[in-house]
XYZ file of C-alpha atoms in Angstrom:
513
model
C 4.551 6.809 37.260
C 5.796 10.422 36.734
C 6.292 11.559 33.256
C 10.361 12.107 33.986
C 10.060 8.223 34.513
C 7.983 7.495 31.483
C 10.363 9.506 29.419
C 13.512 7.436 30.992
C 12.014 4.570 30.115
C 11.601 5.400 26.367
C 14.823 6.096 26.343
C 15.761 3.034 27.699
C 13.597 1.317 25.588
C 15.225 2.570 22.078
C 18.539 1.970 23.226
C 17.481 -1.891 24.386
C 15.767 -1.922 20.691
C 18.828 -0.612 18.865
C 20.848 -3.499 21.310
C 18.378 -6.472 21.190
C 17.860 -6.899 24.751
C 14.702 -8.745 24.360
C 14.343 -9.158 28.105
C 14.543 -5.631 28.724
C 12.064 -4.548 26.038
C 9.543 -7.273 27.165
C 10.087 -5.682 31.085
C 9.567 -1.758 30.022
C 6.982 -2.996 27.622
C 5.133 -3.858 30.246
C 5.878 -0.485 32.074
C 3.278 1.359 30.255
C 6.013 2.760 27.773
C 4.432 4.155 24.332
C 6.122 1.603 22.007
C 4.527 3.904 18.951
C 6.745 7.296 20.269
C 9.703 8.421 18.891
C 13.118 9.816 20.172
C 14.726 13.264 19.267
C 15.842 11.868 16.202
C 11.771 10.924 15.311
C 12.973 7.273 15.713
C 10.149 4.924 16.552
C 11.751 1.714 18.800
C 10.254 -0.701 15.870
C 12.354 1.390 13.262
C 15.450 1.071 15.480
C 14.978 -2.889 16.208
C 14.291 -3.247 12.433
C 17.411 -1.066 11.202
C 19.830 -3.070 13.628
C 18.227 -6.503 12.544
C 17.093 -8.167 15.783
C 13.829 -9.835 14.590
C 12.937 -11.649 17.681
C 13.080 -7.471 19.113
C 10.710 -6.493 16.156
C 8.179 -9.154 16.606
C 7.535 -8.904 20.559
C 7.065 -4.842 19.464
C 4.801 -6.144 16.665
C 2.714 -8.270 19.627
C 2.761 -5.528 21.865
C 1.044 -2.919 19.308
C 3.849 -1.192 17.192
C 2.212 -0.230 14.696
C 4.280 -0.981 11.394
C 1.266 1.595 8.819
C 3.148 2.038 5.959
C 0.160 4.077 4.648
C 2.703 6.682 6.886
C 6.402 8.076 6.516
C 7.125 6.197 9.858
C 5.729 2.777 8.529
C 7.941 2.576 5.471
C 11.269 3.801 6.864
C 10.965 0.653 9.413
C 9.741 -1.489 6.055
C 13.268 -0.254 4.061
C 15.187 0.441 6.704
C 14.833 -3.616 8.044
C 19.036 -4.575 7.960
C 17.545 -8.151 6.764
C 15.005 -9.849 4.497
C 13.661 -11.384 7.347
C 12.712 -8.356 9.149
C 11.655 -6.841 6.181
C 9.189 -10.028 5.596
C 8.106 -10.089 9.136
C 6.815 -6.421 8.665
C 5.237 -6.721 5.180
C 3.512 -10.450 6.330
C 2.064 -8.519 9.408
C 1.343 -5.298 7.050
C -0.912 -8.252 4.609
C -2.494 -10.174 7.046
C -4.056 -6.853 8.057
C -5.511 -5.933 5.530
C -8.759 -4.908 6.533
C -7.130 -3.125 10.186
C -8.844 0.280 10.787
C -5.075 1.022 11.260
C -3.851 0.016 7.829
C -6.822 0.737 5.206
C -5.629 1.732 1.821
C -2.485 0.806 0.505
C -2.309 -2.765 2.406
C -6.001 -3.388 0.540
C -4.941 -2.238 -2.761
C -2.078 -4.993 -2.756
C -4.378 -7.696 -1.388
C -6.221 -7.546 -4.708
C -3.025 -8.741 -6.359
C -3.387 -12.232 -4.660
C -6.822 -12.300 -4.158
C -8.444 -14.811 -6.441
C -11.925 -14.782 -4.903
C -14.678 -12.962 -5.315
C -13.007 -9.882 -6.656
C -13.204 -9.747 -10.786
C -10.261 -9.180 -12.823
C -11.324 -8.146 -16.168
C -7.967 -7.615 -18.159
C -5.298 -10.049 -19.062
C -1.178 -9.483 -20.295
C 0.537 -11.838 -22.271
C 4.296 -10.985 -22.037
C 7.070 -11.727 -24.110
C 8.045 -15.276 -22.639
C 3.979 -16.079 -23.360
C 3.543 -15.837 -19.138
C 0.027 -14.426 -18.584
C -0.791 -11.616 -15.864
C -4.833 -10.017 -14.904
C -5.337 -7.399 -13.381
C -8.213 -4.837 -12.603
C -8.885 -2.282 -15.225
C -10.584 0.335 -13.256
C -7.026 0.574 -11.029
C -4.812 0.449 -13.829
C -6.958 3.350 -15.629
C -6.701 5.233 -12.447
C -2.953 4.278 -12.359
C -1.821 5.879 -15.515
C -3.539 8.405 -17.717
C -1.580 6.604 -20.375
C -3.381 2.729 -19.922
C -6.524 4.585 -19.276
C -6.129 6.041 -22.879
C -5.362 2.511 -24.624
C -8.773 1.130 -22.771
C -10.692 3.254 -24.174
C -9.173 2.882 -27.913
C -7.138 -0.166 -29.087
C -7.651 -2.103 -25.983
C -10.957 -1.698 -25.642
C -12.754 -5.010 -26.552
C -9.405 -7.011 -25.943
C -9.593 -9.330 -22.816
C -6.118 -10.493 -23.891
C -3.017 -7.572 -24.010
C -0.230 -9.002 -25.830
C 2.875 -6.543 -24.451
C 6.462 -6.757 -25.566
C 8.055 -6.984 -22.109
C 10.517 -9.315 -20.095
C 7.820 -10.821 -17.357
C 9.959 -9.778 -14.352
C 9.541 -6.367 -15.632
C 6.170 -6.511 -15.966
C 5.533 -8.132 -12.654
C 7.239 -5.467 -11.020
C 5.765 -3.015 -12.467
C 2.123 -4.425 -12.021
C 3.258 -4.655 -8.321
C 4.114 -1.271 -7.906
C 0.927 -0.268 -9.111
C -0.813 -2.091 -6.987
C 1.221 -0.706 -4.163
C 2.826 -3.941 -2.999
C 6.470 -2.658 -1.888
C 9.059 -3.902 -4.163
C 11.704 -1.553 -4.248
C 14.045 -3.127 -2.067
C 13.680 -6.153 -4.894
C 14.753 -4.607 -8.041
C 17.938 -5.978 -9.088
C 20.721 -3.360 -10.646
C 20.179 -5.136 -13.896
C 16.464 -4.157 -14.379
C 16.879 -0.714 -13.793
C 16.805 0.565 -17.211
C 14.054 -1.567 -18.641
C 11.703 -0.718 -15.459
C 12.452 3.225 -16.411
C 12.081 3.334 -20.183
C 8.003 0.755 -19.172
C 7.630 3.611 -16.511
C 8.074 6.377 -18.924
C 6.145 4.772 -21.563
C 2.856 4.572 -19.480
C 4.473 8.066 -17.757
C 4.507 6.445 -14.496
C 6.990 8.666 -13.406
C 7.429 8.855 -9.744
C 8.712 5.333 -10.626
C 10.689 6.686 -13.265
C 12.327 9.250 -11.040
C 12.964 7.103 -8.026
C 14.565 4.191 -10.248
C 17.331 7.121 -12.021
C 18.269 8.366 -8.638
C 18.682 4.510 -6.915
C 21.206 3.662 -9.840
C 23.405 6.059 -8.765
C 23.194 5.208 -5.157
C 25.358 2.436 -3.690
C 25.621 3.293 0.134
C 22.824 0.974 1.557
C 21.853 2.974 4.223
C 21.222 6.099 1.591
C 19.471 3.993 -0.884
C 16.944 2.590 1.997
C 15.897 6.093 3.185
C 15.516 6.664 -0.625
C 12.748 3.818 -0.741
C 11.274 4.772 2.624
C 10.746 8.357 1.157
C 9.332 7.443 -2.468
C 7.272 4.422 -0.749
C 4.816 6.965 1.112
C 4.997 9.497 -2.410
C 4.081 6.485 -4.514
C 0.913 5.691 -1.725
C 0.013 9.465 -1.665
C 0.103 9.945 -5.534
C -1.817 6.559 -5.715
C -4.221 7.941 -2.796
C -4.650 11.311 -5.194
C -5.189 9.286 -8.337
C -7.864 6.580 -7.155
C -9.778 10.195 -5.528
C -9.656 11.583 -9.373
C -11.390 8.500 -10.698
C -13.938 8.461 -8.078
C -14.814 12.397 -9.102
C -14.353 11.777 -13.017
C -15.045 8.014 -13.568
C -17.618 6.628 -11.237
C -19.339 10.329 -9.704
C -18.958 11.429 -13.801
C -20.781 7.993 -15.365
C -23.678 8.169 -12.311
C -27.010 7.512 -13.840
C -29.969 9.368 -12.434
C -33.137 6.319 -12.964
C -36.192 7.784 -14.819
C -37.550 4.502 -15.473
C -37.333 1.213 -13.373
C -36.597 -0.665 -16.459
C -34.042 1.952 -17.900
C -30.630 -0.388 -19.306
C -27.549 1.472 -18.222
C -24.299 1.715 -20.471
C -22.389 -1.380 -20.914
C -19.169 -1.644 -18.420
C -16.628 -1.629 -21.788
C -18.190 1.367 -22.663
C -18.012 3.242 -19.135
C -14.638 4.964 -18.100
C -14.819 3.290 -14.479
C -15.700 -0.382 -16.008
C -17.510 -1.575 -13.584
C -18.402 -4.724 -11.656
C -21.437 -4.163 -9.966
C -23.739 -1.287 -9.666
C -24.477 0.706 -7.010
C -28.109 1.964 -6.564
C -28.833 4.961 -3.722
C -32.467 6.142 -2.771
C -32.492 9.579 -1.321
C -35.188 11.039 1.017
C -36.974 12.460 -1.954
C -37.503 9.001 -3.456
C -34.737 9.665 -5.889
C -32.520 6.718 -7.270
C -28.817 7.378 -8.884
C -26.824 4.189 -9.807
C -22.778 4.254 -9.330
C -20.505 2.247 -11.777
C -18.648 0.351 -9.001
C -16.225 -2.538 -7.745
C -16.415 -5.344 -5.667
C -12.751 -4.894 -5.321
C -13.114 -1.889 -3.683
C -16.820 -2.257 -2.056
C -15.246 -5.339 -0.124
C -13.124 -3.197 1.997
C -17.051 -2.850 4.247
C -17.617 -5.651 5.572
C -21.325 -5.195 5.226
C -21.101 -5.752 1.362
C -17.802 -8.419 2.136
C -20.677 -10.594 3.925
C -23.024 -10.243 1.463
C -21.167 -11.932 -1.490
C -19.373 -14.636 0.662
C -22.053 -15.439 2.877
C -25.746 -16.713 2.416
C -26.828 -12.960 1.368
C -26.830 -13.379 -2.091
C -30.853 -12.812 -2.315
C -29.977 -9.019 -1.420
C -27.941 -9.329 -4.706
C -29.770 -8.313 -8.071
C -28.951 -8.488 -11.550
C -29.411 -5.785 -14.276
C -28.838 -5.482 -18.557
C -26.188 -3.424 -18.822
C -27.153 -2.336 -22.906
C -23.582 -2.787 -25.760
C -23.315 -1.324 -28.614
C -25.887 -2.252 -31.332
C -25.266 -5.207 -32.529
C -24.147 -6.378 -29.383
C -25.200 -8.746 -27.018
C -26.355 -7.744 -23.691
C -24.797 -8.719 -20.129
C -26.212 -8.616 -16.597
C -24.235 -6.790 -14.044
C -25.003 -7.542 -10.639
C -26.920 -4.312 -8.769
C -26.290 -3.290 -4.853
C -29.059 -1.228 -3.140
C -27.336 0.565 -0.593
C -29.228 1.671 2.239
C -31.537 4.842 2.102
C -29.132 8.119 2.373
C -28.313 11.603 0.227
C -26.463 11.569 -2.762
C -23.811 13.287 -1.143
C -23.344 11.182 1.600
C -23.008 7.882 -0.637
C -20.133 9.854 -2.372
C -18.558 10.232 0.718
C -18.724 6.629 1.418
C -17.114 5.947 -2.178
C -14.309 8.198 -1.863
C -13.891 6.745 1.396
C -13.585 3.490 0.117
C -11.809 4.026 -3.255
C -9.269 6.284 -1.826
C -9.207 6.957 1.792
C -11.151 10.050 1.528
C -11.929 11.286 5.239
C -13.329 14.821 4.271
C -16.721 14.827 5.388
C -18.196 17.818 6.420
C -19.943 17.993 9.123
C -23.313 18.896 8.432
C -23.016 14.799 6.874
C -21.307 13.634 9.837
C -24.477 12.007 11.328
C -25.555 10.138 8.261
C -21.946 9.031 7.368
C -21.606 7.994 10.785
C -25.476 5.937 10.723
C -23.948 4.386 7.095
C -21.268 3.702 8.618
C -22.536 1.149 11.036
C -24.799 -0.295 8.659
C -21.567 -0.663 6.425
C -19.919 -2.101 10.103
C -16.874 0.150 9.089
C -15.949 1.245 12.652
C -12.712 3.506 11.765
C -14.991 5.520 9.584
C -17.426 5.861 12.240
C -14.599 6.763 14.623
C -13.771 9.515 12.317
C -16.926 10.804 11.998
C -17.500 11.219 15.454
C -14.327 12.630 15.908
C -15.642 15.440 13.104
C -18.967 15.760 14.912
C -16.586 16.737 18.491
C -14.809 19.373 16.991
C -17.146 20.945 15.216
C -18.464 24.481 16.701
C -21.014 24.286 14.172
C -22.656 20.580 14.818
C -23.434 21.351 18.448
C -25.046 25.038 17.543
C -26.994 22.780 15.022
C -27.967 19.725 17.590
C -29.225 19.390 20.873
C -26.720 17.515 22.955
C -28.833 15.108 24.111
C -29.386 13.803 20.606
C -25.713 13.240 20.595
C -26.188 11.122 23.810
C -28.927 9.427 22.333
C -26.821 8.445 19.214
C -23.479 7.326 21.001
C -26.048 4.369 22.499
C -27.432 3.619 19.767
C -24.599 2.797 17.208
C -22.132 1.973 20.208
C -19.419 5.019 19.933
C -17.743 5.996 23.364
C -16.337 9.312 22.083
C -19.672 10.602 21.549
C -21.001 9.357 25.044
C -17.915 11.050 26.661
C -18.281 14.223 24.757
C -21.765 14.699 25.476
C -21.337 13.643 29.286
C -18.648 16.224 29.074
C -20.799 19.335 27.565
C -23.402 18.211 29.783
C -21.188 18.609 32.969
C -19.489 22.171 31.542
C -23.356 23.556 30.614
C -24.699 21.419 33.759
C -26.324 24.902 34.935
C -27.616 25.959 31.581
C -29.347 22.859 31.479
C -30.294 22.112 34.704
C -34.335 23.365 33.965
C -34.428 21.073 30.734
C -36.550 18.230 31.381
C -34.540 16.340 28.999
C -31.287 15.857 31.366
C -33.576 14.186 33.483
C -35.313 11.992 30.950
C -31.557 11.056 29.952
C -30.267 9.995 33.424
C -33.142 7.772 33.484
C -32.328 6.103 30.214
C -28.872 6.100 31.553
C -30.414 4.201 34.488
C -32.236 1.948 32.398
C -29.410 0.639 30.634
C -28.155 -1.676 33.287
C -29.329 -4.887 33.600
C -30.928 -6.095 36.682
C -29.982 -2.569 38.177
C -29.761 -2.836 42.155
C -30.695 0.052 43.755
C -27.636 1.282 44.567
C -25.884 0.479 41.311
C -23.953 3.657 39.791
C -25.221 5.163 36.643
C -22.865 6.038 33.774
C -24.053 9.002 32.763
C -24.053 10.489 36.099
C -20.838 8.811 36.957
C -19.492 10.647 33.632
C -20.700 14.093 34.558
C -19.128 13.913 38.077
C -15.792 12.537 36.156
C -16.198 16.097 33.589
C -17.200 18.078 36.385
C -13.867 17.205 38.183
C -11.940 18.180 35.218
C -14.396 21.340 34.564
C -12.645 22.698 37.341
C -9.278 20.623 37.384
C -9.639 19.161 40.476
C -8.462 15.847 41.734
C -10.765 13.351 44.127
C -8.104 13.841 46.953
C -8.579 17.596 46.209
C -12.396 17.720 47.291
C -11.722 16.166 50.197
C -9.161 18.253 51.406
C -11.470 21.331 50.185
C -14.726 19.675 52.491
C -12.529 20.217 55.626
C -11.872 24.374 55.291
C -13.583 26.320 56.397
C -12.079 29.779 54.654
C -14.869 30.881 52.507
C -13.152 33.241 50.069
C -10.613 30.483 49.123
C -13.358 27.866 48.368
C -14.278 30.344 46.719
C -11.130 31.681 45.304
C -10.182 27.837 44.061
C -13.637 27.170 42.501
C -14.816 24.817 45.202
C -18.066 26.735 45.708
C -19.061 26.751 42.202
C -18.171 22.820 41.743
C -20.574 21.982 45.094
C -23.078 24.235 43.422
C -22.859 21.865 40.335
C -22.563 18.506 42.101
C -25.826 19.746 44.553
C -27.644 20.032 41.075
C -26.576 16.398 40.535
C -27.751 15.468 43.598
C -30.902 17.318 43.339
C -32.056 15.669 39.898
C -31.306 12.390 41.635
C -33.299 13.136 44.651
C -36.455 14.311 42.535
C -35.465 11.183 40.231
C -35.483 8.637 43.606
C -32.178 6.975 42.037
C -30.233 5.964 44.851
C -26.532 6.038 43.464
């Protein structure tokens, strides 16, 4: 299908979404159409099905991989832009139930801690004015407001029980919004001014700002691009905060172990109160322990598995040392696996706030942490790091790339070694090691007939194509000239040169393929 055609078809597709024809989204669906592009107006088809309220529309695009990421401007416009409650449930029920999506990773976690009753600890409680009782986590609201974070570490700092002069819908709201669960579109007019002056008073005040601008608003369609705009600003600020207390909190309180039997600080008396502890042995035999969360650890599925499954052995227990006088606790202790200081961090800020910056000189231990962690999107954006760096591939031999992609299971790196292997092919043809990897290659396939294909070969001759943008039908037509200068004119002659190297290698290899 030409592009022209694809492009017709979008269009088609928006206006069917903005109609409700469900039979005629379900039949360009299945076209091929993008259903995550958007139109001139940078409307996505799920925001237009949402905004004209045809649910049965917005579901089918939901099934068919709309992605509704609300981690993203486009996410929340469909979210509070949705014409019904319906639609607007639909889209947050399939935001939830993803919670640990690589396509949906911070915000949607954060608000499944709300609900969760499980394994993850909640360490502070709020009795309201009506006597109804909230917990929460203190290490997010600390991070939430500078404010809260003070009153931990003063008057409410031995108190497992907050008594706080609100109405309890306020509060709930407000305990909602900082744990990023959307709740805009559910604030009546009424609450307005008690919401701003519990905002100011904790100087949450992106709250603050949006809720004085949305009391002056009464055209629906203004106030929901209002919430769609603050929604992604309140999961952005939240992003920026949760990276500060990483840095200051956890990175800040990090104890470097002298002594195997060394007590570390009690939790009440460590700005991240923590959990769990994380210990980290470097190469040098070096061990730092990290004030942590199981909130927040349970994002990886490696340490998820540990607590809920029949893993607990690989869980110890530590004295965490009070004040004097004091009695001491035991704090349960993680070992995570061998790995620099620096590249734990990474993992933390990765976790705690959706930290991506690795550089790339790390981008091969992140990425080997990251498949002991089984966190694939991390390891997808590692590799994606180690592909576009200039510097990585000056600093590794592409074969060890290769090498890698096999072992932790990561088709970009396969592909973008196969790639640089078919650009450099005659740069590398004398190195015994593109031999050595053919044959690895080769050995890779079970029961291998002798004819079978082998991938890596199969890749090069893929790159080699595009190396000098040719198409299969291309070569063949190009076998049957005989005009010598435009072979050579059109690159034929060099891409036979390359392909006879192939063919060579094979030949001296005896794979038949």
């Amino acid at each position: 299908m030409t592009n022209e055609s694809m492009d017709k078809n979008f269009e088609e597709l928006c206006y069917s979404c903005r109609t409700g024809d469900m039979d005629n989204v379900d039949r360009l669906i299945s076209t091929g159409v993008n259903v995550n592009n958007v139109d001139k107006f940078d409307n996505s088809p799920l925001f237009l099905a949402s905004l004209c309220g045809h649910e049965r529309v917005v579901k089918l695009l939901l099934q068919r991989g709309a992605v509704c990421d609300r981690d993203r401007y486009e996410g929340a416009r469909c979210i509070y832009g949705a014409l019904t409650d319906a639609i607007r449930d639909t889209l947050l029920s399939y935001d939830i139930s993803k919670a640990v999506d690589v396509k949906q990773p911070f915000a949607t976690h954060i608000s499944s801690l709300y609900n969760d009753e499980g394994i993850l600890k909640r360490d502070v409680s709020f009795k309201v004015s009506n006597g109804r009782v909230f917990t929460a986590h203190r290490f997010l609201l600390c991070a939430r407001s500078n404010i809260l974070a003070g009153k931990m570490t003063n008057e409410w700092l031995k108190r497992e029980v907050i008594s706080i002069e609100v109405r309890s819908d306020i509060f709930e709201i407000f305990l909602k919004f900082l744990y990023l669960i959307p709740i805009l579109h559910q604030i009546e007019p009424g609450q307005y001014e008690e919401l701003i002056n519990l905002s100011s008073k904790f100087k949450i005040e992106l709250l603050s700002e949006f809720l004085d601008k949305a009391r002056h608003i009464s055209d629906p369609t203004e106030k929901s691009r209002l919430m769609s705009d603050y929604q992604y600003k309140f999961t952005e600020v939240a992003r920026k905060q949760l990276l500060v207390f990483v840095n200051n909190c956890i990175f800040g309180s990090a104890i470097d172990l002298v002594d195997s039997a060394q007590q570390v600080t009690s939790p009440m008396n460590c700005p991240a109160y923590p959990d769990i502890q994380l210990a980290v042995k470097n190469r040098n035999g070096d061990t730092r322990l990290y004030p942590c969360h199981l909130a927040i650890l349970n994002r990886a599925e490696y340490f998820r598995v540990m607590f809920t499954n029949n893993f607990k052995e690989k869980v110890t227990y530590v004295k965490a040392k009070y004040l004097p006088g004091e009695c001491n606790c035991v704090i349960p202790q993680l070992t995570l696996p061998n790995c620099e200081f620096e590249v734990a961090e990474i993992i933390l800020r990765y976790l705690y706030a959706d930290n991506t910056d690795i550089p790339w000189m790390y981008a091969v231990d992140v990425l080997l942490l990251a498949d002991i962690l089984l966190e694939d999107r991390l390891k997808t954006i590692s590799s994606t790091i180690i592909t576009q760096s200039k510097e990585f591939i000056e600093q590794y031999n592409v074969f060890d790339v290769l090498y890698l992609s096999w072992e932790i299971g990561v088709e970009r790196l396969e592909q973008f070694a196969a790639k640089f292997i078919a650009i450099h092919l005659q740069e590398l043809y004398n190195d015994p090691e593109i031999k050595r990897a053919i044959v690895l290659s080769s050995e890779r396939i079970s029961f291998r007939q002798e004819t079978d294909t082998i991938e890596l070969v199969d890749d090069i001759r893929y790159y080699l194509l595009r190396k000098y943008s040719f198409e299969p039908d291309d070569v063949e037509l190009f076998e049957n000239q005989d005009d010598l200068e435009y072979l050579k004119q059109v690159g034929y002659l060099e891409y036979r040169k390359d392909m006879e190297m192939v063919d060579h290698i094979l030949a001296e290899l005896e794979l038949d393929v």
